């Protein structure tokens, strides 16, 4: 959704063609999430289908420009004025791996945590080193890069703190107390029922 809305917001500044949109997106996001041109054109076609952009005639170089509609501009205004609602449905690979490891009999979850911490701290060090090359935000593109970099650094710092917290939580329990063997209960087809009595580990 953020790619769709970001491209629409860029088009709200004026008509663009596909490669131009990719370049403008990169300029505004520190080139952290490069877009495939095919993805851009697929998104543009969906935006056209939804009445948010229109396709213009090609220029002398064969570039097909896209222009935002009034409905598209209204959608941009709604997006920019609305917060991003985070849900618990987002899957975090690290959290899933370590939660599963903590409940598997015979698995040393603390070793898995230590390995992850080493990777997280290495990643954090690389981000901090890269941040020093950006320097002061003297122009808009540098500012965009530094804002994205700050977000990545803060996220890595938070993961490092969470790993310490997780290790402390596991240390408070005997290793066998958290082990879950395979259940003998045979689940029924369909979605599993939500249990209110399950203990929450983390």
PDB file of C-alpha atoms in Angstrom:
ATOM      1  CA  UNK A   1       0.000   0.000   0.000  1.00  0.00           C
ATOM      2  CA  UNK A   2       2.796   2.470   0.809  1.00  0.00           C
ATOM      3  CA  UNK A   3       4.299   2.059  -2.676  1.00  0.00           C
ATOM      4  CA  UNK A   4       0.940   2.707  -4.305  1.00  0.00           C
ATOM      5  CA  UNK A   5       0.294   5.769  -2.178  1.00  0.00           C
ATOM      6  CA  UNK A   6       3.850   7.064  -2.515  1.00  0.00           C
ATOM      7  CA  UNK A   7       3.702   6.912  -6.308  1.00  0.00           C
ATOM      8  CA  UNK A   8       0.341   8.650  -6.217  1.00  0.00           C
ATOM      9  CA  UNK A   9       1.765  11.384  -3.965  1.00  0.00           C
ATOM     10  CA  UNK A  10       4.650  11.936  -6.382  1.00  0.00           C
ATOM     11  CA  UNK A  11       2.199  12.202  -9.276  1.00  0.00           C
ATOM     12  CA  UNK A  12       0.344  14.842  -7.281  1.00  0.00           C
ATOM     13  CA  UNK A  13       3.386  17.049  -7.955  1.00  0.00           C
ATOM     14  CA  UNK A  14       3.006  16.650 -11.721  1.00  0.00           C
ATOM     15  CA  UNK A  15       2.772  14.079 -14.540  1.00  0.00           C
ATOM     16  CA  UNK A  16       5.566  11.474 -14.671  1.00  0.00           C
ATOM     17  CA  UNK A  17       6.504   8.399 -16.689  1.00  0.00           C
ATOM     18  CA  UNK A  18       7.487   5.034 -15.179  1.00  0.00           C
ATOM     19  CA  UNK A  19      11.272   5.341 -14.921  1.00  0.00           C
ATOM     20  CA  UNK A  20      10.873   8.901 -13.696  1.00  0.00           C
ATOM     21  CA  UNK A  21       8.592   7.681 -10.913  1.00  0.00           C
ATOM     22  CA  UNK A  22      11.174   5.073  -9.901  1.00  0.00           C
ATOM     23  CA  UNK A  23      13.861   7.753  -9.739  1.00  0.00           C
ATOM     24  CA  UNK A  24      11.654  10.111  -7.736  1.00  0.00           C
ATOM     25  CA  UNK A  25      10.736   7.337  -5.295  1.00  0.00           C
ATOM     26  CA  UNK A  26      14.429   6.511  -4.780  1.00  0.00           C
ATOM     27  CA  UNK A  27      15.264  10.179  -4.160  1.00  0.00           C
ATOM     28  CA  UNK A  28      12.658  10.388  -1.421  1.00  0.00           C
ATOM     29  CA  UNK A  29      13.433   7.102   0.351  1.00  0.00           C
ATOM     30  CA  UNK A  30      17.224   7.085   0.384  1.00  0.00           C
ATOM     31  CA  UNK A  31      17.290   4.382  -2.339  1.00  0.00           C
ATOM     32  CA  UNK A  32      16.641   1.787   0.396  1.00  0.00           C
ATOM     33  CA  UNK A  33      13.728   0.044  -1.303  1.00  0.00           C
ATOM     34  CA  UNK A  34      14.407   0.050  -5.069  1.00  0.00           C
ATOM     35  CA  UNK A  35      11.317  -0.583  -7.140  1.00  0.00           C
ATOM     36  CA  UNK A  36      11.085  -2.864 -10.146  1.00  0.00           C
ATOM     37  CA  UNK A  37       9.826  -0.956 -13.178  1.00  0.00           C
ATOM     38  CA  UNK A  38       7.311  -3.725 -13.823  1.00  0.00           C
ATOM     39  CA  UNK A  39       5.936  -3.193 -10.319  1.00  0.00           C
ATOM     40  CA  UNK A  40       5.563   0.513 -11.036  1.00  0.00           C
ATOM     41  CA  UNK A  41       3.624  -0.055 -14.254  1.00  0.00           C
ATOM     42  CA  UNK A  42       1.407  -2.665 -12.614  1.00  0.00           C
ATOM     43  CA  UNK A  43       0.669  -0.172  -9.856  1.00  0.00           C
ATOM     44  CA  UNK A  44      -0.073   2.576 -12.375  1.00  0.00           C
ATOM     45  CA  UNK A  45      -2.512   0.326 -14.223  1.00  0.00           C
ATOM     46  CA  UNK A  46      -4.337  -0.458 -10.981  1.00  0.00           C
ATOM     47  CA  UNK A  47      -4.444   3.238 -10.121  1.00  0.00           C
ATOM     48  CA  UNK A  48      -5.895   3.919 -13.572  1.00  0.00           C
ATOM     49  CA  UNK A  49      -8.467   1.164 -13.083  1.00  0.00           C
ATOM     50  CA  UNK A  50      -9.474   2.786  -9.785  1.00  0.00           C
ATOM     51  CA  UNK A  51      -9.866   6.207 -11.394  1.00  0.00           C
ATOM     52  CA  UNK A  52      -6.951   7.778  -9.508  1.00  0.00           C
ATOM     53  CA  UNK A  53      -4.673   8.453 -12.499  1.00  0.00           C
ATOM     54  CA  UNK A  54      -5.068   8.830 -16.252  1.00  0.00           C
ATOM     55  CA  UNK A  55      -2.679   7.839 -19.034  1.00  0.00           C
ATOM     56  CA  UNK A  56      -1.482  10.669 -21.277  1.00  0.00           C
ATOM     57  CA  UNK A  57      -0.089  10.525 -24.804  1.00  0.00           C
ATOM     58  CA  UNK A  58       3.537   9.527 -25.318  1.00  0.00           C
ATOM     59  CA  UNK A  59       6.124  12.259 -25.828  1.00  0.00           C
ATOM     60  CA  UNK A  60       8.656  12.452 -28.676  1.00  0.00           C
ATOM     61  CA  UNK A  61      10.925   9.956 -26.872  1.00  0.00           C
ATOM     62  CA  UNK A  62       8.094   7.465 -26.406  1.00  0.00           C
ATOM     63  CA  UNK A  63       7.623   8.128 -22.675  1.00  0.00           C
ATOM     64  CA  UNK A  64       4.045   7.549 -21.565  1.00  0.00           C
ATOM     65  CA  UNK A  65       3.131  10.046 -18.880  1.00  0.00           C
ATOM     66  CA  UNK A  66       0.605   9.485 -16.111  1.00  0.00           C
ATOM     67  CA  UNK A  67      -1.441  12.245 -14.502  1.00  0.00           C
ATOM     68  CA  UNK A  68      -3.285  12.218 -11.211  1.00  0.00           C
ATOM     69  CA  UNK A  69      -7.050  12.795 -11.124  1.00  0.00           C
ATOM     70  CA  UNK A  70      -9.048  14.814  -8.614  1.00  0.00           C
ATOM     71  CA  UNK A  71      -9.954  11.580  -6.826  1.00  0.00           C
ATOM     72  CA  UNK A  72      -6.274  10.688  -6.766  1.00  0.00           C
ATOM     73  CA  UNK A  73      -5.352  13.996  -5.168  1.00  0.00           C
ATOM     74  CA  UNK A  74      -8.049  13.474  -2.555  1.00  0.00           C
ATOM     75  CA  UNK A  75      -6.619   9.998  -1.849  1.00  0.00           C
ATOM     76  CA  UNK A  76      -3.151  11.498  -1.370  1.00  0.00           C
ATOM     77  CA  UNK A  77      -4.517  14.053   1.067  1.00  0.00           C
ATOM     78  CA  UNK A  78      -6.248  11.288   3.045  1.00  0.00           C
ATOM     79  CA  UNK A  79      -3.064   9.184   3.114  1.00  0.00           C
ATOM     80  CA  UNK A  80      -0.814  12.010   4.270  1.00  0.00           C
ATOM     81  CA  UNK A  81      -3.206  13.094   7.011  1.00  0.00           C
ATOM     82  CA  UNK A  82      -3.864   9.563   8.349  1.00  0.00           C
ATOM     83  CA  UNK A  83      -1.531   7.603  10.622  1.00  0.00           C
ATOM     84  CA  UNK A  84      -0.165   4.211   9.618  1.00  0.00           C
ATOM     85  CA  UNK A  85      -2.025   1.664  11.735  1.00  0.00           C
ATOM     86  CA  UNK A  86       0.273  -1.160  12.774  1.00  0.00           C
ATOM     87  CA  UNK A  87      -1.371  -4.530  13.331  1.00  0.00           C
ATOM     88  CA  UNK A  88      -0.222  -7.604  15.203  1.00  0.00           C
ATOM     89  CA  UNK A  89      -0.648  -9.597  11.998  1.00  0.00           C
ATOM     90  CA  UNK A  90       2.796  -8.572  10.699  1.00  0.00           C
ATOM     91  CA  UNK A  91       5.110 -11.568  10.995  1.00  0.00           C
ATOM     92  CA  UNK A  92       8.551 -10.927  12.435  1.00  0.00           C
ATOM     93  CA  UNK A  93      10.930 -13.693  11.359  1.00  0.00           C
ATOM     94  CA  UNK A  94      13.265 -13.213  14.339  1.00  0.00           C
ATOM     95  CA  UNK A  95      10.429 -13.236  16.888  1.00  0.00           C
ATOM     96  CA  UNK A  96       8.865 -16.349  15.355  1.00  0.00           C
ATOM     97  CA  UNK A  97      12.166 -18.238  15.188  1.00  0.00           C
ATOM     98  CA  UNK A  98      13.153 -17.503  18.786  1.00  0.00           C
ATOM     99  CA  UNK A  99       9.674 -18.115  20.215  1.00  0.00           C
ATOM    100  CA  UNK A 100       9.593 -21.507  18.493  1.00  0.00           C
ATOM    101  CA  UNK A 101      13.159 -22.293  19.591  1.00  0.00           C
ATOM    102  CA  UNK A 102      12.270 -21.466  23.202  1.00  0.00           C
ATOM    103  CA  UNK A 103       9.527 -24.106  23.224  1.00  0.00           C
ATOM    104  CA  UNK A 104      11.310 -26.965  21.419  1.00  0.00           C
ATOM    105  CA  UNK A 105      12.586 -29.713  23.722  1.00  0.00           C
ATOM    106  CA  UNK A 106      16.354 -30.148  23.494  1.00  0.00           C
ATOM    107  CA  UNK A 107      16.986 -26.864  21.711  1.00  0.00           C
ATOM    108  CA  UNK A 108      19.357 -24.318  23.253  1.00  0.00           C
ATOM    109  CA  UNK A 109      17.318 -21.159  22.711  1.00  0.00           C
ATOM    110  CA  UNK A 110      19.939 -19.055  24.470  1.00  0.00           C
ATOM    111  CA  UNK A 111      22.498 -20.041  21.840  1.00  0.00           C
ATOM    112  CA  UNK A 112      20.048 -18.968  19.147  1.00  0.00           C
ATOM    113  CA  UNK A 113      19.593 -15.648  20.944  1.00  0.00           C
ATOM    114  CA  UNK A 114      23.351 -15.111  21.188  1.00  0.00           C
ATOM    115  CA  UNK A 115      23.776 -15.821  17.477  1.00  0.00           C
ATOM    116  CA  UNK A 116      20.978 -13.405  16.625  1.00  0.00           C
ATOM    117  CA  UNK A 117      22.395 -10.727  18.917  1.00  0.00           C
ATOM    118  CA  UNK A 118      25.777 -10.979  17.164  1.00  0.00           C
ATOM    119  CA  UNK A 119      24.062 -10.514  13.796  1.00  0.00           C
ATOM    120  CA  UNK A 120      21.868  -7.673  15.061  1.00  0.00           C
ATOM    121  CA  UNK A 121      24.818  -5.812  16.558  1.00  0.00           C
ATOM    122  CA  UNK A 122      26.859  -6.336  13.412  1.00  0.00           C
ATOM    123  CA  UNK A 123      23.968  -4.968  11.357  1.00  0.00           C
ATOM    124  CA  UNK A 124      23.655  -2.028  13.738  1.00  0.00           C
ATOM    125  CA  UNK A 125      27.367  -1.286  13.423  1.00  0.00           C
ATOM    126  CA  UNK A 126      27.140  -1.309   9.633  1.00  0.00           C
ATOM    127  CA  UNK A 127      24.157   1.035   9.716  1.00  0.00           C
ATOM    128  CA  UNK A 128      25.933   3.451  12.032  1.00  0.00           C
ATOM    129  CA  UNK A 129      29.020   3.419   9.821  1.00  0.00           C
ATOM    130  CA  UNK A 130      26.874   4.129   6.771  1.00  0.00           C
ATOM    131  CA  UNK A 131      25.098   6.929   8.646  1.00  0.00           C
ATOM    132  CA  UNK A 132      28.404   8.739   9.153  1.00  0.00           C
ATOM    133  CA  UNK A 133      28.881   8.893   5.386  1.00  0.00           C
ATOM    134  CA  UNK A 134      25.600  10.736   4.913  1.00  0.00           C
ATOM    135  CA  UNK A 135      26.708  13.684   7.015  1.00  0.00           C
ATOM    136  CA  UNK A 136      24.533  16.685   7.709  1.00  0.00           C
ATOM    137  CA  UNK A 137      21.290  16.964   5.819  1.00  0.00           C
ATOM    138  CA  UNK A 138      22.279  19.865   3.560  1.00  0.00           C
ATOM    139  CA  UNK A 139      19.624  19.159   0.958  1.00  0.00           C
ATOM    140  CA  UNK A 140      16.306  17.370   0.657  1.00  0.00           C
ATOM    141  CA  UNK A 141      17.739  14.114  -0.706  1.00  0.00           C
ATOM    142  CA  UNK A 142      20.318  13.895   2.094  1.00  0.00           C
ATOM    143  CA  UNK A 143      17.565  14.584   4.609  1.00  0.00           C
ATOM    144  CA  UNK A 144      15.449  11.751   3.153  1.00  0.00           C
ATOM    145  CA  UNK A 145      18.403   9.354   3.351  1.00  0.00           C
ATOM    146  CA  UNK A 146      19.192  10.330   6.933  1.00  0.00           C
ATOM    147  CA  UNK A 147      15.560   9.992   8.055  1.00  0.00           C
ATOM    148  CA  UNK A 148      15.354   6.468   6.639  1.00  0.00           C
ATOM    149  CA  UNK A 149      18.734   5.605   8.166  1.00  0.00           C
ATOM    150  CA  UNK A 150      17.598   6.863  11.581  1.00  0.00           C
ATOM    151  CA  UNK A 151      14.551   4.599  11.358  1.00  0.00           C
ATOM    152  CA  UNK A 152      16.692   1.551  10.526  1.00  0.00           C
ATOM    153  CA  UNK A 153      19.135   2.291  13.348  1.00  0.00           C
ATOM    154  CA  UNK A 154      16.380   2.763  15.925  1.00  0.00           C
ATOM    155  CA  UNK A 155      14.748  -0.503  14.810  1.00  0.00           C
ATOM    156  CA  UNK A 156      18.053  -2.391  15.167  1.00  0.00           C
ATOM    157  CA  UNK A 157      18.626  -0.843  18.613  1.00  0.00           C
ATOM    158  CA  UNK A 158      15.133  -1.901  19.674  1.00  0.00           C
ATOM    159  CA  UNK A 159      15.760  -5.464  18.458  1.00  0.00           C
ATOM    160  CA  UNK A 160      19.000  -5.587  20.458  1.00  0.00           C
ATOM    161  CA  UNK A 161      17.135  -4.499  23.612  1.00  0.00           C
ATOM    162  CA  UNK A 162      14.392  -7.058  22.936  1.00  0.00           C
ATOM    163  CA  UNK A 163      16.960  -9.856  22.617  1.00  0.00           C
ATOM    164  CA  UNK A 164      18.396  -8.929  26.019  1.00  0.00           C
ATOM    165  CA  UNK A 165      14.873  -8.880  27.460  1.00  0.00           C
ATOM    166  CA  UNK A 166      14.115 -12.277  25.918  1.00  0.00           C
ATOM    167  CA  UNK A 167      17.270 -13.831  27.345  1.00  0.00           C
ATOM    168  CA  UNK A 168      16.362 -12.511  30.804  1.00  0.00           C
ATOM    169  CA  UNK A 169      12.827 -13.930  30.490  1.00  0.00           C
ATOM    170  CA  UNK A 170      14.135 -17.345  29.506  1.00  0.00           C
ATOM    171  CA  UNK A 171      16.730 -17.247  32.270  1.00  0.00           C
ATOM    172  CA  UNK A 172      13.953 -16.960  34.848  1.00  0.00           C
ATOM    173  CA  UNK A 173      12.606 -20.418  33.934  1.00  0.00           C
ATOM    174  CA  UNK A 174      14.153 -23.894  34.156  1.00  0.00           C
ATOM    175  CA  UNK A 175      14.895 -25.053  30.628  1.00  0.00           C
ATOM    176  CA  UNK A 176      12.453 -27.981  30.807  1.00  0.00           C
ATOM    177  CA  UNK A 177       9.597 -25.763  32.005  1.00  0.00           C
ATOM    178  CA  UNK A 178       9.155 -24.111  28.617  1.00  0.00           C
ATOM    179  CA  UNK A 179       9.463 -27.229  26.454  1.00  0.00           C
ATOM    180  CA  UNK A 180       6.359 -28.139  24.488  1.00  0.00           C
ATOM    181  CA  UNK A 181       6.066 -31.658  23.150  1.00  0.00           C
ATOM    182  CA  UNK A 182       3.743 -32.457  20.290  1.00  0.00           C
ATOM    183  CA  UNK A 183       0.149 -32.380  21.417  1.00  0.00           C
ATOM    184  CA  UNK A 184      -1.871 -35.569  21.283  1.00  0.00           C
ATOM    185  CA  UNK A 185      -4.983 -33.562  20.467  1.00  0.00           C
ATOM    186  CA  UNK A 186      -5.941 -33.781  16.811  1.00  0.00           C
ATOM    187  CA  UNK A 187      -6.994 -30.356  15.549  1.00  0.00           C
ATOM    188  CA  UNK A 188     -10.139 -30.024  13.498  1.00  0.00           C
ATOM    189  CA  UNK A 189     -10.197 -28.576  10.024  1.00  0.00           C
ATOM    190  CA  UNK A 190     -10.566 -24.823   9.710  1.00  0.00           C
ATOM    191  CA  UNK A 191      -9.110 -22.023  11.748  1.00  0.00           C
ATOM    192  CA  UNK A 192      -7.838 -22.912  15.207  1.00  0.00           C
ATOM    193  CA  UNK A 193      -9.926 -21.595  18.070  1.00  0.00           C
ATOM    194  CA  UNK A 194      -8.371 -18.868  20.175  1.00  0.00           C
ATOM    195  CA  UNK A 195      -7.460 -20.012  23.644  1.00  0.00           C
ATOM    196  CA  UNK A 196      -7.542 -17.565  26.537  1.00  0.00           C
ATOM    197  CA  UNK A 197      -5.707 -19.829  28.908  1.00  0.00           C
ATOM    198  CA  UNK A 198      -2.377 -20.116  27.064  1.00  0.00           C
ATOM    199  CA  UNK A 199       0.589 -18.572  28.750  1.00  0.00           C
ATOM    200  CA  UNK A 200       2.388 -15.839  26.826  1.00  0.00           C
ATOM    201  CA  UNK A 201       6.138 -16.264  26.761  1.00  0.00           C
ATOM    202  CA  UNK A 202       7.185 -12.919  25.314  1.00  0.00           C
TER     203      UNK A 202
END
